[in-house]
Short mmCIF file of C-alpha atoms in Angstrom, two decimals:
data_model
loop_
_atom_site.label_atom_id
_atom_site.label_comp_id
_atom_site.label_asym_id
_atom_site.label_seq_id
_atom_site.Cartn_x
_atom_site.Cartn_y
_atom_site.Cartn_z
CA MET A 22 -17.79 14.26 17.02
CA ARG A 23 -19.27 17.47 15.79
CA LYS A 24 -21.71 15.72 13.61
CA THR A 25 -24.52 14.10 15.32
CA LEU A 26 -27.43 12.27 14.03
CA PHE A 27 -30.45 11.69 15.98
CA ALA A 28 -33.44 9.68 15.12
CA SER A 29 -36.42 8.92 17.16
CA VAL A 30 -38.05 6.02 15.52
CA ALA A 31 -40.81 3.57 15.71
CA ALA A 32 -39.92 0.00 16.49
CA GLY A 33 -38.59 -1.86 13.52
CA ALA A 34 -37.27 1.13 11.62
CA LEU A 35 -33.66 1.57 10.65
CA LEU A 36 -32.11 3.58 13.42
CA ALA A 37 -28.78 4.91 12.32
CA ALA A 38 -28.53 6.70 9.03
CA PHE A 39 -25.76 9.17 9.11
CA ALA A 40 -23.63 9.36 6.04
CA ALA A 41 -20.27 10.37 7.27
CA ALA A 42 -18.88 11.17 10.60
CA PRO A 43 -16.66 14.19 10.61
CA ALA A 44 -13.10 14.64 11.51
CA SER A 45 -11.67 14.75 14.90
CA ALA A 46 -13.48 13.99 18.06
CA VAL A 47 -13.66 16.83 20.56
CA GLU A 48 -11.59 19.89 19.75
CA ASP A 49 -8.46 20.18 21.90
CA GLY A 50 -9.16 21.74 25.27
CA LYS A 51 -12.88 21.98 24.58
CA SER A 52 -15.86 20.09 25.78
CA ASP A 53 -18.73 18.90 23.60
CA LEU A 54 -22.28 18.92 24.87
CA ALA A 55 -25.38 17.52 23.22
CA VAL A 56 -28.85 17.72 24.74
CA LEU A 57 -31.58 15.09 24.40
CA HIS A 58 -35.20 15.63 25.28
CA GLY A 59 -36.61 12.34 26.52
CA ILE A 60 -39.73 13.39 28.39
CA PRO A 61 -42.92 12.55 26.48
CA ASP A 62 -45.67 15.10 25.89
CA LEU A 63 -43.78 18.13 27.18
CA THR A 64 -42.39 20.79 24.89
CA VAL A 65 -39.94 22.94 26.84
CA ASP A 66 -37.48 25.78 26.69
CA VAL A 67 -33.94 25.16 27.88
CA TYR A 68 -32.00 27.92 29.62
CA VAL A 69 -28.27 27.67 30.08
CA ASN A 70 -26.64 30.12 32.50
CA GLY A 71 -29.85 32.10 32.47
CA ALA A 72 -30.03 32.49 28.68
CA LEU A 73 -32.60 30.87 26.44
CA THR A 74 -30.63 28.26 24.51
CA LEU A 75 -33.22 25.86 23.15
CA ASP A 76 -36.59 27.24 22.23
CA ASP A 77 -39.57 24.93 21.91
CA PHE A 78 -37.53 21.80 22.43
CA ALA A 79 -39.76 18.87 21.61
CA PRO A 80 -39.73 15.31 22.98
CA GLY A 81 -37.35 13.11 21.03
CA ASP A 82 -35.25 16.08 19.85
CA LEU A 83 -31.50 16.10 20.16
CA ALA A 84 -29.53 19.30 19.86
CA GLY A 85 -25.84 19.97 19.46
CA PRO A 86 -23.22 19.14 20.13
CA LEU A 87 -21.85 22.51 21.06
CA SER A 88 -18.13 22.98 21.47
CA LEU A 89 -17.80 24.68 24.85
CA ASP A 90 -15.11 25.88 27.16
CA PRO A 91 -14.79 23.51 30.10
CA GLY A 92 -16.55 24.71 33.21
CA THR A 93 -19.78 24.60 35.14
CA TYR A 94 -23.03 25.43 33.39
CA THR A 95 -26.41 25.89 34.98
CA VAL A 96 -29.27 24.32 33.08
CA ALA A 97 -32.92 25.09 33.73
CA ILE A 98 -35.88 23.70 31.84
CA THR A 99 -39.10 25.67 31.69
CA ALA A 100 -42.48 25.42 30.07
CA ALA A 101 -42.27 26.37 26.40
CA ASP A 102 -44.07 29.66 26.95
CA ALA A 103 -42.05 30.85 29.95
CA ALA A 104 -40.75 34.41 29.87
CA ASP A 105 -37.53 33.47 31.68
CA ASP A 106 -36.03 30.72 33.82
CA SER A 107 -37.43 31.92 37.12
CA ALA A 108 -39.97 29.12 37.38
CA PRO A 109 -38.32 26.01 35.94
CA VAL A 110 -40.24 22.78 35.64
CA LEU A 111 -36.91 21.01 35.95
CA GLY A 112 -33.70 22.21 37.54
CA PRO A 113 -31.80 24.36 37.71
CA VAL A 114 -28.98 21.83 37.74
CA ASP A 115 -25.28 22.52 37.54
CA ILE A 116 -23.32 20.40 35.10
CA ASP A 117 -19.53 20.23 35.14
CA LEU A 118 -17.89 19.85 31.76
CA GLU A 119 -14.25 18.79 31.58
CA ALA A 120 -11.88 19.46 28.72
CA ASP A 121 -11.56 16.93 25.88
CA MET A 122 -14.74 15.18 26.89
CA SER A 123 -18.03 14.56 25.12
CA TYR A 124 -21.28 14.77 27.06
CA THR A 125 -24.95 14.34 26.52
CA ALA A 126 -27.40 15.95 28.94
CA VAL A 127 -30.68 14.06 28.91
CA ALA A 128 -33.98 15.34 30.25
CA HIS A 129 -35.94 12.19 30.96
CA LEU A 130 -38.19 10.28 33.32
CA THR A 131 -36.99 8.31 36.29
CA GLU A 132 -38.04 4.71 36.66
CA ALA A 133 -40.96 6.00 38.75
CA GLY A 134 -41.96 8.46 36.05
CA ASP A 135 -40.68 11.75 37.51
CA PRO A 136 -38.84 14.24 35.26
CA THR A 137 -35.10 14.56 35.85
CA VAL A 138 -31.88 15.50 34.09
CA SER A 139 -28.91 13.16 33.69
CA LEU A 140 -25.51 14.03 32.32
CA PHE A 141 -23.75 11.20 30.50
CA ALA A 142 -20.10 11.24 29.46
CA ASN A 143 -19.83 9.71 26.00
CA ASP A 144 -16.87 7.34 25.72
CA ILE A 145 -14.82 8.60 22.78
CA SER A 146 -11.63 6.66 23.50
CA ALA A 147 -10.25 4.76 20.54
CA ALA A 148 -11.68 1.39 19.58
CA ASP A 149 -9.65 -1.26 17.79
CA SER A 150 -9.62 -0.72 14.05
CA GLY A 151 -12.66 -2.26 12.43
CA ASN A 152 -14.70 -1.81 15.57
CA GLY A 153 -17.28 0.66 16.66
CA ARG A 154 -18.84 1.12 20.08
CA LEU A 155 -22.43 0.40 21.01
CA THR A 156 -23.79 2.18 24.06
CA VAL A 157 -27.30 1.64 25.42
CA ARG A 158 -28.83 4.06 27.94
CA HIS A 159 -31.95 3.41 29.92
CA VAL A 160 -33.72 6.73 30.46
CA ALA A 161 -37.30 5.46 30.40
CA ALA A 162 -39.93 5.11 33.10
CA ALA A 163 -39.60 1.35 32.98
CA PRO A 164 -38.09 -1.43 35.10
CA ALA A 165 -34.80 -3.18 34.41
CA VAL A 166 -34.37 -4.36 30.85
CA ASP A 167 -32.20 -6.70 28.81
CA VAL A 168 -30.82 -5.54 25.49
CA LEU A 169 -31.11 -8.24 22.87
CA ALA A 170 -28.95 -8.46 19.79
CA SER A 171 -30.23 -10.90 17.21
CA GLY A 172 -32.40 -12.50 19.90
CA ASP A 173 -29.62 -13.07 22.42
CA ALA A 174 -29.19 -11.00 25.57
CA LEU A 175 -26.30 -8.65 24.87
CA PHE A 176 -26.64 -6.60 28.04
CA GLU A 177 -28.66 -7.79 31.04
CA GLY A 178 -30.41 -6.01 33.86
CA LEU A 179 -29.93 -2.45 32.69
CA THR A 180 -31.73 0.02 34.94
CA ASN A 181 -32.66 3.70 34.71
CA PRO A 182 -30.55 5.94 34.51
CA ASN A 183 -27.62 3.70 33.62
CA GLU A 184 -25.75 2.70 30.52
CA VAL A 185 -23.91 -0.29 29.16
CA MET A 186 -21.46 -0.37 26.31
CA ALA A 187 -19.32 -2.70 24.26
CA ASP A 188 -16.94 -2.43 21.34
CA VAL A 189 -18.25 -4.51 18.47
CA PRO A 190 -17.20 -5.08 14.86
CA ALA A 191 -18.67 -2.45 12.57
CA ASP A 192 -21.92 -3.89 11.29
CA THR A 193 -25.67 -3.52 11.40
CA TYR A 194 -27.21 -5.19 14.44
CA SER A 195 -30.78 -6.12 15.07
CA ALA A 196 -31.39 -4.80 18.57
CA ALA A 197 -34.37 -5.05 20.85
CA VAL A 198 -35.19 -4.22 24.45
CA ALA A 199 -37.07 -6.66 26.65
CA LEU A 200 -37.97 -6.58 30.33
CA ALA A 201 -35.14 -8.18 32.29
CA GLY A 202 -35.27 -11.93 32.14
CA THR A 203 -37.66 -12.03 29.21
CA THR A 204 -37.13 -12.19 25.48
CA GLU A 205 -40.34 -10.57 24.27
CA PRO A 206 -39.31 -7.13 22.98
CA VAL A 207 -40.99 -4.09 24.45
CA LEU A 208 -38.95 -2.03 21.98
CA GLY A 209 -37.67 -3.13 18.61
CA PRO A 210 -36.26 -5.13 17.09
CA ALA A 211 -34.62 -2.31 15.17
CA ASP A 212 -31.56 -2.27 12.95
CA VAL A 213 -28.74 -0.36 14.57
CA GLU A 214 -25.77 0.48 12.39
CA VAL A 215 -22.48 0.59 14.26
CA GLN A 216 -19.84 2.29 12.17
CA GLU A 217 -16.12 1.81 12.49
CA GLY A 218 -14.68 4.41 14.85
CA VAL A 219 -18.07 5.66 16.01
CA ASN A 220 -19.87 5.36 19.32
CA THR A 221 -23.49 4.65 18.50
CA ILE A 222 -25.57 5.55 21.52
CA VAL A 223 -29.08 4.15 21.75
CA TYR A 224 -31.53 5.61 24.25
CA ALA A 225 -34.65 3.88 25.47
CA TRP A 226 -36.93 6.68 26.64
CA GLY A 227 -40.59 7.35 27.36
CA SER A 228 -42.86 5.52 29.73
CA ALA A 229 -43.87 1.87 29.83
CA GLU A 230 -47.03 2.73 31.75
CA ASP A 231 -48.10 5.28 29.17
CA ALA A 232 -47.10 2.92 26.35
CA ASN A 233 -44.91 5.52 24.67
CA LEU A 234 -41.50 3.89 24.96
CA ALA A 235 -39.23 4.90 22.10
CA LEU A 236 -35.67 4.51 20.89
CA ALA A 237 -33.36 7.36 19.98
CA VAL A 238 -29.92 7.16 18.45
CA HIS A 239 -27.01 9.53 18.76
CA SER A 240 -23.63 8.97 17.10
CA VAL A 241 -20.35 10.32 18.39
CA ASP A 242 -16.96 9.94 16.71
CA LEU A 243 -14.24 8.12 18.57
CA THR A 244 -10.70 9.45 18.76
CA MET A 245 -8.98 7.10 16.34
CA ALA A 246 -5.29 6.87 15.54
CA ALA A 247 -3.79 7.57 12.14
CA PRO A 248 -3.86 4.67 9.69
CA ASP A 249 -1.00 2.16 9.90
CA GLY A 250 -0.66 2.25 6.18
CA VAL A 251 -2.23 3.17 2.88
CA ALA A 252 -2.36 0.33 0.36
CA ALA A 253 -3.46 2.40 -2.57
CA GLY A 254 -2.92 0.31 -5.66
CA THR A 255 -3.45 -3.27 -6.60
CA ALA A 256 -3.06 -3.69 -10.35
CA GLY A 257 0.60 -2.96 -11.02
CA LEU A 258 -0.19 -0.56 -13.85
CA ALA A 259 1.99 2.15 -12.35
CA ASP A 260 4.85 -0.26 -11.70
CA GLU A 261 8.22 1.45 -11.68
CA GLN A 262 10.91 -1.17 -12.00
CA GLY A 263 13.96 0.43 -10.46
CA ALA A 264 16.09 -0.36 -13.54
CA PRO A 265 15.44 -2.42 -16.66
CA ILE A 266 17.51 -5.25 -15.25
CA ALA A 267 16.57 -7.89 -17.81
CA LEU A 268 17.25 -5.55 -20.68
CA LEU A 269 20.60 -4.50 -19.23
CA ILE A 270 21.66 -8.12 -18.82
CA ALA A 271 20.59 -8.95 -22.37
CA ALA A 272 22.46 -5.95 -23.70
CA ALA A 273 25.57 -6.82 -21.71
CA LEU A 274 25.47 -10.37 -23.07
CA ALA A 275 25.13 -8.94 -26.57
CA ILE A 276 28.24 -6.81 -26.01
CA VAL A 277 30.22 -9.78 -24.77
CA ALA A 278 29.02 -11.90 -27.69
CA ALA A 279 29.88 -9.15 -30.15
CA ALA A 280 33.31 -8.65 -28.58
CA VAL A 281 33.96 -12.37 -28.82
CA ALA A 282 32.89 -12.30 -32.46
CA VAL A 283 35.30 -9.44 -33.15
CA ARG A 284 38.12 -11.41 -31.56
CA VAL A 285 37.32 -14.56 -33.44
CA ALA A 286 37.07 -12.66 -36.69
CA ALA A 287 40.36 -10.86 -36.03
CA THR A 288 42.14 -14.09 -35.07
CA ARG A 289 41.02 -15.83 -38.21
CA LYS A 290 42.35 -13.07 -40.41
CA MET B 20 37.26 -11.65 -42.77
CA ARG B 21 37.42 -7.91 -42.69
CA ARG B 22 33.74 -7.92 -43.31
CA ALA B 23 33.17 -10.20 -40.33
CA VAL B 24 35.22 -7.93 -38.13
CA ALA B 25 33.26 -4.93 -39.32
CA VAL B 26 29.94 -6.63 -38.65
CA ALA B 27 31.04 -7.79 -35.22
CA THR B 28 32.38 -4.38 -34.33
CA LEU B 29 29.19 -2.77 -35.50
CA SER B 30 27.04 -5.08 -33.44
CA CYS B 31 29.22 -4.36 -30.45
CA VAL B 32 28.70 -0.63 -30.91
CA ALA B 33 24.99 -1.16 -31.46
CA ALA B 34 24.66 -3.19 -28.30
CA THR B 35 26.49 -0.55 -26.31
CA CYS B 36 24.25 2.12 -27.74
CA LEU B 37 21.25 0.04 -26.77
CA VAL B 38 22.42 -0.17 -23.19
CA VAL B 39 23.11 3.55 -23.03
CA ALA B 40 19.79 4.36 -24.66
CA ALA B 41 17.95 2.07 -22.29
CA ALA B 42 19.62 3.58 -19.30
CA VAL B 43 18.87 7.09 -20.46
CA THR B 44 15.32 6.70 -21.67
CA TRP B 45 13.94 4.08 -19.31
CA PRO B 46 11.18 5.67 -17.27
CA ARG B 47 12.31 6.39 -13.78
CA PRO B 48 10.39 7.77 -10.84
CA ALA B 49 10.38 11.54 -10.73
CA PRO B 50 12.78 12.79 -8.10
CA ASP B 51 11.37 13.83 -4.76
CA PHE B 52 11.28 17.48 -3.90
CA GLY B 53 10.50 19.73 -0.99
CA ALA B 54 11.95 20.03 2.47
CA PRO B 55 11.41 17.09 4.78
CA ALA B 56 11.64 19.47 7.70
CA LYS B 57 8.75 19.85 10.05
CA ALA B 58 6.36 22.46 8.79
CA SER B 59 6.83 25.63 10.68
CA ARG B 60 3.65 27.24 11.87
CA THR B 61 4.68 30.51 10.32
CA ASP B 62 4.79 28.90 6.86
CA VAL B 63 1.28 27.68 7.12
CA VAL B 64 -1.54 30.11 7.47
CA PRO B 65 -4.50 28.23 8.82
CA PRO B 66 -7.71 29.46 7.28
CA ILE B 67 -9.81 31.53 9.59
CA LYS B 68 -12.92 29.75 10.63
CA ALA B 69 -15.52 32.27 11.47
CA GLY B 70 -18.80 31.84 13.17
CA LEU B 71 -19.81 28.68 14.92
CA GLY B 72 -17.10 26.42 16.14
CA ALA B 73 -14.38 27.37 18.52
CA GLY B 74 -15.35 29.54 21.40
CA VAL B 75 -19.04 29.82 20.76
CA ALA B 76 -20.73 30.85 23.92
CA ILE B 77 -23.67 28.67 24.72
CA GLU B 78 -25.52 31.78 25.84
CA SER B 79 -25.42 33.34 22.42
CA SER B 80 -26.55 30.63 20.13
CA ALA B 81 -29.37 28.22 19.97
CA ILE B 82 -27.64 24.89 19.69
CA ASP B 83 -30.14 23.42 17.29
CA ASP B 84 -29.11 26.06 14.77
CA GLN B 85 -25.69 24.51 14.35
CA LYS B 86 -24.77 23.74 10.80
CA ALA B 87 -23.55 20.35 9.74
CA PRO B 88 -19.76 20.29 9.79
CA LEU B 89 -17.97 20.65 6.49
CA GLU B 90 -16.46 17.69 4.75
CA PRO B 91 -14.34 17.54 1.61
CA ALA B 92 -16.47 16.50 -1.35
CA SER B 93 -14.08 16.59 -4.30
CA ILE B 94 -10.44 17.24 -5.17
CA ALA B 95 -9.03 18.91 -8.24
CA VAL B 96 -5.46 19.41 -9.42
CA PRO B 97 -6.03 21.52 -12.55
CA SER B 98 -2.44 21.30 -13.80
CA LEU B 99 -2.73 17.51 -13.93
CA GLY B 100 -6.32 17.34 -15.10
CA VAL B 101 -7.32 15.63 -11.85
CA ASP B 102 -10.88 16.13 -10.65
CA MET B 103 -12.46 13.37 -8.61
CA PRO B 104 -15.04 12.87 -5.87
CA ILE B 105 -14.06 12.22 -2.28
CA VAL B 106 -15.71 9.72 0.03
CA PRO B 107 -15.15 9.75 3.79
CA MET B 108 -13.73 6.51 5.17
CA GLY B 109 -12.07 5.24 8.32
CA LEU B 110 -9.82 2.31 9.08
CA ASN B 111 -9.98 -1.21 7.76
CA PRO B 112 -9.88 -4.07 10.31
CA GLN B 113 -6.10 -4.34 9.84
CA GLY B 114 -5.61 -0.74 10.92
CA GLY B 115 -4.84 0.64 7.48
CA LEU B 116 -6.83 3.29 5.68
CA ALA B 117 -10.05 1.88 4.25
CA LEU B 118 -10.26 2.45 0.49
CA PRO B 119 -13.04 1.83 -2.02
CA ASP B 120 -12.67 -0.78 -4.76
CA THR B 121 -12.01 1.84 -7.42
CA SER B 122 -9.22 4.18 -8.44
CA LEU B 123 -11.72 6.84 -9.47
CA GLU B 124 -12.70 7.99 -5.97
CA ALA B 125 -10.45 9.56 -3.38
CA VAL B 126 -10.84 8.88 0.33
CA TRP B 127 -10.79 11.41 3.11
CA TYR B 128 -9.68 9.93 6.44
CA ARG B 129 -12.72 10.91 8.46
CA HIS B 130 -11.07 10.34 11.84
CA GLY B 131 -8.50 12.98 10.96
CA SER B 132 -8.69 16.69 10.25
CA VAL B 133 -10.87 18.49 7.75
CA PRO B 134 -8.78 20.07 4.94
CA GLY B 135 -8.10 23.70 5.73
CA GLU B 136 -8.77 23.35 9.44
CA PRO B 137 -5.99 23.94 11.93
CA GLY B 138 -4.56 20.91 13.66
CA ASP B 139 -2.99 17.77 12.26
CA ALA B 140 -2.70 17.39 8.52
CA ALA B 141 -5.79 16.29 6.64
CA LEU B 142 -5.31 13.01 4.78
CA ILE B 143 -6.71 12.28 1.33
CA ALA B 144 -5.69 9.13 -0.54
CA ALA B 145 -6.66 7.24 -3.66
CA HIS B 146 -5.64 4.05 -5.40
CA VAL B 147 -3.03 4.65 -8.05
CA ASP B 148 -4.71 1.86 -9.98
CA ASN B 149 -7.30 -0.86 -9.69
CA ARG B 150 -7.97 -3.98 -11.70
CA LYS B 151 -11.47 -2.86 -12.60
CA THR B 152 -10.93 0.84 -13.17
CA GLY B 153 -7.29 0.88 -14.31
CA LEU B 154 -4.98 3.76 -13.60
CA GLY B 155 -6.68 6.40 -11.50
CA PRO B 156 -6.27 10.18 -11.46
CA PHE B 157 -3.89 9.91 -8.50
CA ALA B 158 -1.36 8.16 -10.79
CA LYS B 159 -0.62 11.67 -12.01
CA LEU B 160 0.50 12.66 -8.54
CA LEU B 161 3.66 10.67 -9.15
CA SER B 162 4.81 13.58 -11.32
CA VAL B 163 3.09 16.54 -9.66
CA GLU B 164 5.29 19.62 -9.52
CA SER B 165 6.03 22.03 -6.74
CA GLY B 166 3.54 24.88 -6.63
CA ALA B 167 0.74 22.93 -8.30
CA ARG B 168 -2.66 24.03 -7.06
CA VAL B 169 -4.83 21.52 -5.24
CA SER B 170 -8.41 22.61 -4.83
CA ILE B 171 -10.71 20.93 -2.34
CA THR B 172 -14.42 21.54 -2.75
CA MET B 173 -16.27 21.19 0.52
CA SER B 174 -19.72 19.80 1.16
CA ASP B 175 -21.17 23.34 1.16
CA ALA B 176 -19.61 24.08 -2.28
CA THR B 177 -16.93 26.38 -0.88
CA THR B 178 -13.37 25.60 -1.88
CA VAL B 179 -10.08 25.56 -0.05
CA ASP B 180 -6.95 25.90 -2.17
CA PHE B 181 -3.55 24.46 -1.44
CA ALA B 182 -0.16 24.63 -3.15
CA VAL B 183 2.08 21.57 -3.45
CA VAL B 184 5.31 22.06 -1.53
CA ARG B 185 6.76 18.60 -1.33
CA ARG B 186 6.57 15.18 -2.90
CA GLU B 187 8.32 12.10 -1.64
CA ARG B 188 8.34 8.40 -2.33
CA VAL B 189 8.61 6.48 0.92
CA SER B 190 8.97 2.77 1.48
CA LYS B 191 5.78 1.42 3.01
CA GLN B 192 7.96 -0.25 5.61
CA ASP B 193 9.22 3.12 6.81
CA VAL B 194 6.14 5.26 6.41
CA ASN B 195 4.56 6.59 9.63
CA PHE B 196 1.30 8.36 9.01
CA GLU B 197 0.82 9.39 12.59
CA GLN B 198 4.10 11.31 12.39
CA ILE B 199 3.28 12.68 8.95
CA MET B 200 -0.09 14.01 10.07
CA GLU B 201 1.38 15.50 13.23
CA ASP B 202 4.33 17.13 11.50
CA GLY B 203 2.18 18.43 8.67
CA ALA B 204 -0.10 20.50 10.91
CA GLY B 205 -2.37 22.70 8.81
CA MET B 206 -1.36 20.94 5.60
CA LEU B 207 -3.13 18.67 3.19
CA VAL B 208 -1.40 15.32 2.70
CA LEU B 209 -2.19 13.33 -0.44
CA VAL B 210 -1.23 9.69 -0.60
CA THR B 211 -1.14 7.04 -3.28
CA CYS B 212 1.12 4.14 -4.17
CA GLY B 213 4.18 3.95 -6.34
CA GLY B 214 7.51 2.30 -6.84
CA ARG B 215 7.92 -1.36 -7.63
CA PHE B 216 4.85 -3.52 -7.80
CA ASP B 217 5.16 -6.79 -5.95
CA ALA B 218 3.01 -9.19 -7.92
CA THR B 219 3.18 -11.81 -5.19
CA THR B 220 1.59 -9.54 -2.58
CA GLY B 221 -0.42 -7.52 -5.08
CA HIS B 222 0.89 -4.30 -3.60
CA TYR B 223 3.31 -1.55 -4.44
CA GLU B 224 6.39 -1.23 -2.29
CA ASP B 225 6.21 2.53 -1.77
CA ASN B 226 3.81 5.29 -0.93
CA VAL B 227 3.96 8.50 -2.90
CA ILE B 228 3.16 11.35 -0.54
CA VAL B 229 2.42 14.93 -1.54
CA TRP B 230 2.26 17.82 0.91
CA ALA B 231 0.32 20.99 0.14
CA VAL B 232 -0.17 24.17 2.18
CA PRO B 233 -3.26 26.37 2.23
CA THR B 234 -2.93 29.34 -0.10
CA GLU B 235 -5.95 31.41 0.70
CA LEU B 236 -8.36 32.16 3.46
CA SER B 237 -11.34 30.78 1.70
CA TRP B 238 -12.99 29.13 4.65
CA THR B 239 -16.47 30.38 5.09
CA GLN B 240 -19.20 29.08 7.27
#
């Protein structure tokens, strides 16, 4: 969960590309927070509890996650050249972070095109082995959309600022976003890699009116159980037969045979 | 007749010797060692992780300056001549540890702990053998001795050293990795296969498990 990959990509590009997710999900008793900038054409500074935390945060950027103590944090977003957070362009908003949870705070446009901030809780509960989780979040100034996987509607009628998710077998999916009820992509198709034990979160952000819709991807590790087993050998080259049974039997037979021979020989004498 | 008796007697002695010799010299699994008791926290000194990570105040750090988390990149056991790369992997669809089709790469269970970090034991496993690549370096673990140094090189080229404290062969039917990782808090747990090979299933009947504790505070970040 500490490793995050973010990619803001043009339609058709490979979205997910992270090599290896790290260990455990959220550290015990802590809260993880990532921040996504999904407002086009506006470079900002982000203040948290009055302190400059993200300087010159550009559209499409994702920062974090930070491992934080649970609690309430005040977030204010200012113009990139602001001296402090006294005149925010967005906020201040209070966000409540609970222990053992993973969050992403997203600065984005509403469906009507106004800037806002949404806090999403990232589902890091375990998936069945072999599965990953695919989450899609609509944070774009655009009407309801359908999410298509390989041409079929996977999620229907998703509206800003909501999300849909499903656990799916780990694989690479061709995903696209179309206006609800249509199949002509307004975004994508793009290959989205869903890894085993990872929540792959896809954001549709930007503005349909301004023709700058974009996809962004953020990966968060799920809290997976220990393996059931480790089958670490398949060739039998390190075979340790408990005892050389066959040899022992052969030797025992030899003894019996020899003893019999001695008897016979002695009897004949 | 006497000659026949002598020959028969001799062969009897020879056969007995053969049995004794076979029993004595036949390779047997090395005996387990180490205490099966739950690791006491006082025995294990978790490396100190300085800098970013636990308890970082959001006020004091720009969050886009965070470094990528460390991952184990290779494992060496100098006394056994083991030195092999590590790949991070998760679970296979059956719920077991996913493993590559080679005995020459070890796997770090990426849903578990990072070696040297506090918390549940970190799990690193490798095939004891493989049809393509033959016996792997982890075959040597079957005879690793107490105190042997295990050196994990991390993705940033720092190393974390461990000392072997326990080795045990456990039937795969009895093994419980959740318990092992919980009980081995702060430790490194190495796993491979051993025991009898069941040709009908293509699998070994046992897991060979080696526990190692951190020996130095080499964690840097």
